[in-house]
Coordinates of C-alpha atoms in Angstrom, one line a residue:
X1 CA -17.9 1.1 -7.3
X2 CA -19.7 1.6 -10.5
X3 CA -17.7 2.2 -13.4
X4 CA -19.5 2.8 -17.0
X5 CA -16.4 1.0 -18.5
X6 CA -13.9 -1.6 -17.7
X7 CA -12.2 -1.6 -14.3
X8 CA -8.5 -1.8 -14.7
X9 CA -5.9 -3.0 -12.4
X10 CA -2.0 -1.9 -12.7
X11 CA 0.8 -3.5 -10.9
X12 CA 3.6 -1.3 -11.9
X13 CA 7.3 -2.7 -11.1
X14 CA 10.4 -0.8 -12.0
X15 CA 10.7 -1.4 -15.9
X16 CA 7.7 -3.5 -16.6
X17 CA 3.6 -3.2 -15.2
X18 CA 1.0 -5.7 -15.4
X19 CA -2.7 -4.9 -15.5
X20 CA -5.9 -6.7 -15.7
X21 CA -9.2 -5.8 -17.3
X22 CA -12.4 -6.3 -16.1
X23 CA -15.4 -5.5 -18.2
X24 CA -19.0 -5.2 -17.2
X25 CA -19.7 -8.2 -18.2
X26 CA -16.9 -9.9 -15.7
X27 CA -14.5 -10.9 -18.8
X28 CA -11.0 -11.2 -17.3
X29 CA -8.3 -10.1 -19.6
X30 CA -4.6 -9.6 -19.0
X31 CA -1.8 -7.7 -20.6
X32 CA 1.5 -6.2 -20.0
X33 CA 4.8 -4.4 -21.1
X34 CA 7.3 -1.8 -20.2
X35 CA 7.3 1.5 -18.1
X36 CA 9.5 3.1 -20.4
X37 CA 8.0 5.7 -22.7
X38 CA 6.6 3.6 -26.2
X39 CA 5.7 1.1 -23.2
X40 CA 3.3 3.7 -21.5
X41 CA 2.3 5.1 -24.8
X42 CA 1.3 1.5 -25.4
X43 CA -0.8 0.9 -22.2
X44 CA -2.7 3.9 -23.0
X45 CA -3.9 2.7 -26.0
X46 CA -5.2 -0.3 -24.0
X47 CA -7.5 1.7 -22.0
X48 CA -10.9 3.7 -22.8
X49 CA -12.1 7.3 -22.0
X50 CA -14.7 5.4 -19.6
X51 CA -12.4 2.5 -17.7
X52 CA -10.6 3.7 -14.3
X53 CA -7.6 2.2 -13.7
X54 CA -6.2 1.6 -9.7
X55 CA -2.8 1.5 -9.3
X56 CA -0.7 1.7 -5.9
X57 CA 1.4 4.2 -5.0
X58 CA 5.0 4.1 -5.9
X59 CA 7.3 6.9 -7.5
X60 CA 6.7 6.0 -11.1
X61 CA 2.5 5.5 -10.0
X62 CA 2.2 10.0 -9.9
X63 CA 4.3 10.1 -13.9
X64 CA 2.4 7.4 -15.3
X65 CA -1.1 8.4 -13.5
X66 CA 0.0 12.0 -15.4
X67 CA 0.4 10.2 -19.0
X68 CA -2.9 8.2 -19.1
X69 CA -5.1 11.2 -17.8
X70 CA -3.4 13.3 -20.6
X71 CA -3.8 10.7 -23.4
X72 CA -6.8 9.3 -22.8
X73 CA -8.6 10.8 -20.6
X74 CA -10.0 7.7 -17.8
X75 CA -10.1 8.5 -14.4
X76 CA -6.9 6.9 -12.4
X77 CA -7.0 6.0 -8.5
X78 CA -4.0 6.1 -6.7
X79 CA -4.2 3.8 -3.8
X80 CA -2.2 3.8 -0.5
X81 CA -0.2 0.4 -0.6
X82 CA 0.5 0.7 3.7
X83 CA -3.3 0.1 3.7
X84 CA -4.5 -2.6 1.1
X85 CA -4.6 -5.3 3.1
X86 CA -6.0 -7.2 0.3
X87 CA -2.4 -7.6 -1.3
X88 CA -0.3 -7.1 1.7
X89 CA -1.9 -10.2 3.6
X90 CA -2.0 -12.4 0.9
X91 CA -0.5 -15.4 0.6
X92 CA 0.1 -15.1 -3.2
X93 CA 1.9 -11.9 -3.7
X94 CA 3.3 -12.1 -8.0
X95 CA 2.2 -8.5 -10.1
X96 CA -0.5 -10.9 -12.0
X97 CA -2.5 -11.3 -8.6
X98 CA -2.2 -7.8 -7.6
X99 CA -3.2 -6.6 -10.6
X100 CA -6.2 -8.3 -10.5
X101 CA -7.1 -7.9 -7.1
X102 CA -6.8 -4.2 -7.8
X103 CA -9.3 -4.8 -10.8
X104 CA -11.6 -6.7 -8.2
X105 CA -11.1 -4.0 -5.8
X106 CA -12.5 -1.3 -7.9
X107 CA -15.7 -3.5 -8.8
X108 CA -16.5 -4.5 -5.0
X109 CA -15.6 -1.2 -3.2
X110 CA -17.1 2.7 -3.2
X111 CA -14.6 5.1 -3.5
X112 CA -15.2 6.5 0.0
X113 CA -13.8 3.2 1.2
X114 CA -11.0 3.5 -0.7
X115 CA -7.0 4.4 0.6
X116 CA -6.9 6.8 -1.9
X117 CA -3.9 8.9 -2.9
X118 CA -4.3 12.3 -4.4
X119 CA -2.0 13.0 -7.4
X120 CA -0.1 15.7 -7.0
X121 CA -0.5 19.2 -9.3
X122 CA 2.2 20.1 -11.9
X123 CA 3.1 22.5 -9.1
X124 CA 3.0 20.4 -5.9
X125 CA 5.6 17.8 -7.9
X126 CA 8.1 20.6 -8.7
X127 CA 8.5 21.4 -5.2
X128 CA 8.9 17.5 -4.4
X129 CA 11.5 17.3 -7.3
X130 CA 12.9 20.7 -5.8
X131 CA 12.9 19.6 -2.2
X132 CA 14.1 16.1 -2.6
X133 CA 17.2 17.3 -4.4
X134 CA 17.7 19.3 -1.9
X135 CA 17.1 16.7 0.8
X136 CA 19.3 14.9 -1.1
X137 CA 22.2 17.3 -1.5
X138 CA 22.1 17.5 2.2
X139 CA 22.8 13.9 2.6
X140 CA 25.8 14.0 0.4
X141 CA 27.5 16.7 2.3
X142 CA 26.9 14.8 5.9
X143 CA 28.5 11.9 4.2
X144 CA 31.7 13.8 2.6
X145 CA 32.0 15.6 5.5
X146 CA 32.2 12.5 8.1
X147 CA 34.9 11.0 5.5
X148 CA 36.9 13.9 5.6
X149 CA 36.9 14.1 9.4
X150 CA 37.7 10.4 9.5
X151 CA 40.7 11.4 7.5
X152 CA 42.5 13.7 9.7
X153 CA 41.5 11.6 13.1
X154 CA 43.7 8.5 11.1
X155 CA 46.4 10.7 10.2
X156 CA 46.3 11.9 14.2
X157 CA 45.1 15.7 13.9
X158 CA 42.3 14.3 16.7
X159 CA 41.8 18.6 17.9
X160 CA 39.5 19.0 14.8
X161 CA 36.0 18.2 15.3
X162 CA 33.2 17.3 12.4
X163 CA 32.1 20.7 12.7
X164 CA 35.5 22.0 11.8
X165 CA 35.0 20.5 8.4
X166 CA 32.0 22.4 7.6
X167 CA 33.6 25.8 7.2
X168 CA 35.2 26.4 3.8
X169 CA 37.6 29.0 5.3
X170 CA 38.5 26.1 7.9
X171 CA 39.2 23.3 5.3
X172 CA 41.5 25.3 3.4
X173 CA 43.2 26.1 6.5
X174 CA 43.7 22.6 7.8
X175 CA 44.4 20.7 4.5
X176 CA 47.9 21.6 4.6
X177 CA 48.6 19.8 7.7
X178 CA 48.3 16.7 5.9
X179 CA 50.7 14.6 3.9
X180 CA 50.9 12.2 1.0
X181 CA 47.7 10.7 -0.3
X182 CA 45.8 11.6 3.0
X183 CA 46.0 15.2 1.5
X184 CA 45.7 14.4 -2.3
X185 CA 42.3 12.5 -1.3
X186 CA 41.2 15.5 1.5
X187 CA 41.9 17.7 -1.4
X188 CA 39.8 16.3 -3.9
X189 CA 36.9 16.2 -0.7
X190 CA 37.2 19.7 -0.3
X191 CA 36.5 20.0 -3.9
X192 CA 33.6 17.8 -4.2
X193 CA 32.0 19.9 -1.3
X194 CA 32.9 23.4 -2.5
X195 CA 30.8 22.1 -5.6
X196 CA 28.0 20.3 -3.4
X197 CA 27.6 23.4 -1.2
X198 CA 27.4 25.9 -4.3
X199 CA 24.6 23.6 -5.1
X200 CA 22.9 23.5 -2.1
X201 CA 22.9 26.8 -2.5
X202 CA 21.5 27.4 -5.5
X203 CA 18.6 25.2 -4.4
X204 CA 17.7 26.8 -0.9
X205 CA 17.5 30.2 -3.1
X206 CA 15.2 28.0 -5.3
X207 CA 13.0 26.7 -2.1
X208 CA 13.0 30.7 -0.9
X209 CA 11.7 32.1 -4.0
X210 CA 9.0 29.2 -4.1
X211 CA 8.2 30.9 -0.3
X212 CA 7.8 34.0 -1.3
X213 CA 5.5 34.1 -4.0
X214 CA 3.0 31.8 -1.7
X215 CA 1.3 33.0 1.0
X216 CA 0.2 29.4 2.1
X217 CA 3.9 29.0 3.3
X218 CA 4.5 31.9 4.6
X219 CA 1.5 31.2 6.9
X220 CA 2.9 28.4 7.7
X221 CA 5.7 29.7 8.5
X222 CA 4.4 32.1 11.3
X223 CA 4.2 29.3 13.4
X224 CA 7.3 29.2 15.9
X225 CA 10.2 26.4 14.3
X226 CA 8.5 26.3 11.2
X227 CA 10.8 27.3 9.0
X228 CA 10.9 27.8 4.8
X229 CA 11.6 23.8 4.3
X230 CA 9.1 22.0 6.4
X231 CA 6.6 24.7 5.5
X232 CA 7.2 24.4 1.5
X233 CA 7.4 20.5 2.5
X234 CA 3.8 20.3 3.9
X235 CA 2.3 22.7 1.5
X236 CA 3.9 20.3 -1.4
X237 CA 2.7 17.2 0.0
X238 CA -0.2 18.2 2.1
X239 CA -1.4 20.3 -0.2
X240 CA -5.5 20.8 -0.3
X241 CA -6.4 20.8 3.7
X242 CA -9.9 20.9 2.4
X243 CA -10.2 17.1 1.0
X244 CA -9.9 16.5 5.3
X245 CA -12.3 16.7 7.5
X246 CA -10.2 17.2 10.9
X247 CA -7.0 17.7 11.9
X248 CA -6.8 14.1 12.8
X249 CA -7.2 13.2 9.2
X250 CA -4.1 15.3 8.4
X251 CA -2.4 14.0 11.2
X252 CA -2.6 10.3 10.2
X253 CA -1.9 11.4 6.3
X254 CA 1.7 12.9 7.2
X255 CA 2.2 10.0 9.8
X256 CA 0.7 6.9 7.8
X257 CA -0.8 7.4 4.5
X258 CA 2.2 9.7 3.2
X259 CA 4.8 7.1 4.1
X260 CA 4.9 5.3 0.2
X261 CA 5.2 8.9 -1.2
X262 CA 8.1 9.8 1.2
X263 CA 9.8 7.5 -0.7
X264 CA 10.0 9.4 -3.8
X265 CA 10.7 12.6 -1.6
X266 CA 9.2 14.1 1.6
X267 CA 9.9 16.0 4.6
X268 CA 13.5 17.3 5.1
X269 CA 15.5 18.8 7.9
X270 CA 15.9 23.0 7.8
X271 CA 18.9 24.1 6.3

């Protein structure tokens, strides 16, 4: 690939990064520090207007790809992780290698050839932050749920099913047939899902508003079992259908190339 300045490899772990540089001129140089805030603001003013910096992707890849384009301006590939097998079938796996093999990677390879991740827009990570809290709301309320109904089947009310537990009409109805600290501890369940639910509720009004003012999901949406979730999910994460060139390509993205960025938040069940 030909970059005008230096080509600049990030490994980026949880609270620190390490990134080679590789000028024009094949000069290796190394750094490092801190993904915290004066440690970003520091590797920014490492890097020029004219480098471009590869990094993999990982949750904190998309907030620090977002700093270094604002404050200075270099051009910063994403790369799919699930696909460099330059890293992933090497025998020495430490950040200092990677980084430099993503240095390396940026000098020997055309873009084309690249795993490359899009960013996503201001507007496409909202809905992620949106949907993942959501996703992740949901969760909770499986799991306090399933502990509540283990509570009644050990105190020997076996008639009630999981399903029972869902209905706020029916908890309220059913926690008095408990005793002791079975109840004390059902009671403070109830209360921790009263407050999840109003939550959950507050979000899926969220997700419905974000439906309505795009007609991109609402499409979507015209297709039968699609409903506002999974259609607000693909838009989100999807985004651009025009950067493929099939439906094949899409296809593999949400199967394959998508599965580091699921991490951070992806695809979740209707409500």
């Amino acid at each position: 690939m030909e970059v005008a300045g230096n080509a600049v490899g990030i490994d980026l772990g949880k609270r620190t990064y390490e990134m080679c540089i590789i000028s024009r001129n094949g000069k290796i140089a190394r750094t490092g520090g801190k993904t915290d805030f004066s440690g970003i603001e520091g590797l920014c003013r490492k890097l020029k207007k004219d480098d471009v910096v590869a990094v993999e992707a990982c949750s904190p890849a998309f907030r620090i790809e977002r700093s270094i384009r604002s404050k200075v301006g270099c051009r910063v590939i994403i790369l799919n992780p699930g696909r460099l097998a330059i890293i992933f079938m090497s025998t020495r796996k430490t950040d200092r290698e990677d980084s430099l093999k993503l240095a390396k990677f940026l000098r020997n390879h055309e873009e084309d050839e690249m795993p490359v991740v899009t960013p996503p827009t201001d507007e496409e990570w909202a809905r992620r932050k949106l949907l993942s809290e959501y996703r992740s709301l949901k969760s909770l309320r499986t799991k306090e749920i399933n502990r509540l109904h283990a509570i009644f089947e050990h105190a020997g009310f076996t008639q009630f099913r999981r399903k029972d537990m869902c209905v706020p009409k029916n908890r309220e109805e059913i926690l008095p047939l408990l005793k002791g600290y079975e109840k004390d501890e059902a009671g403070r369940l109830a209360e921790r899902l009263d407050l999840i639910e109003k939550q959950t509720g507050e979000l899926y009004k969220k997700i419905n508003e974000e439906v309505e003012k795009d007609g991109k999901v609402q499409k979507i949406m015209t297709v039968p079992g699609i409903g506002p979730i999974t259609a607000l999910s693909y838009v989100a994460y999807v985004g651009d259908v025009g950067r493929f060139e099939n439906a094949h390509q899409i296809s593999n993205f949400i199967c394959h190339d998508s599965e580091e960025i699921r991490r951070a938040s992806l695809y979740t069940s209707e409500k």
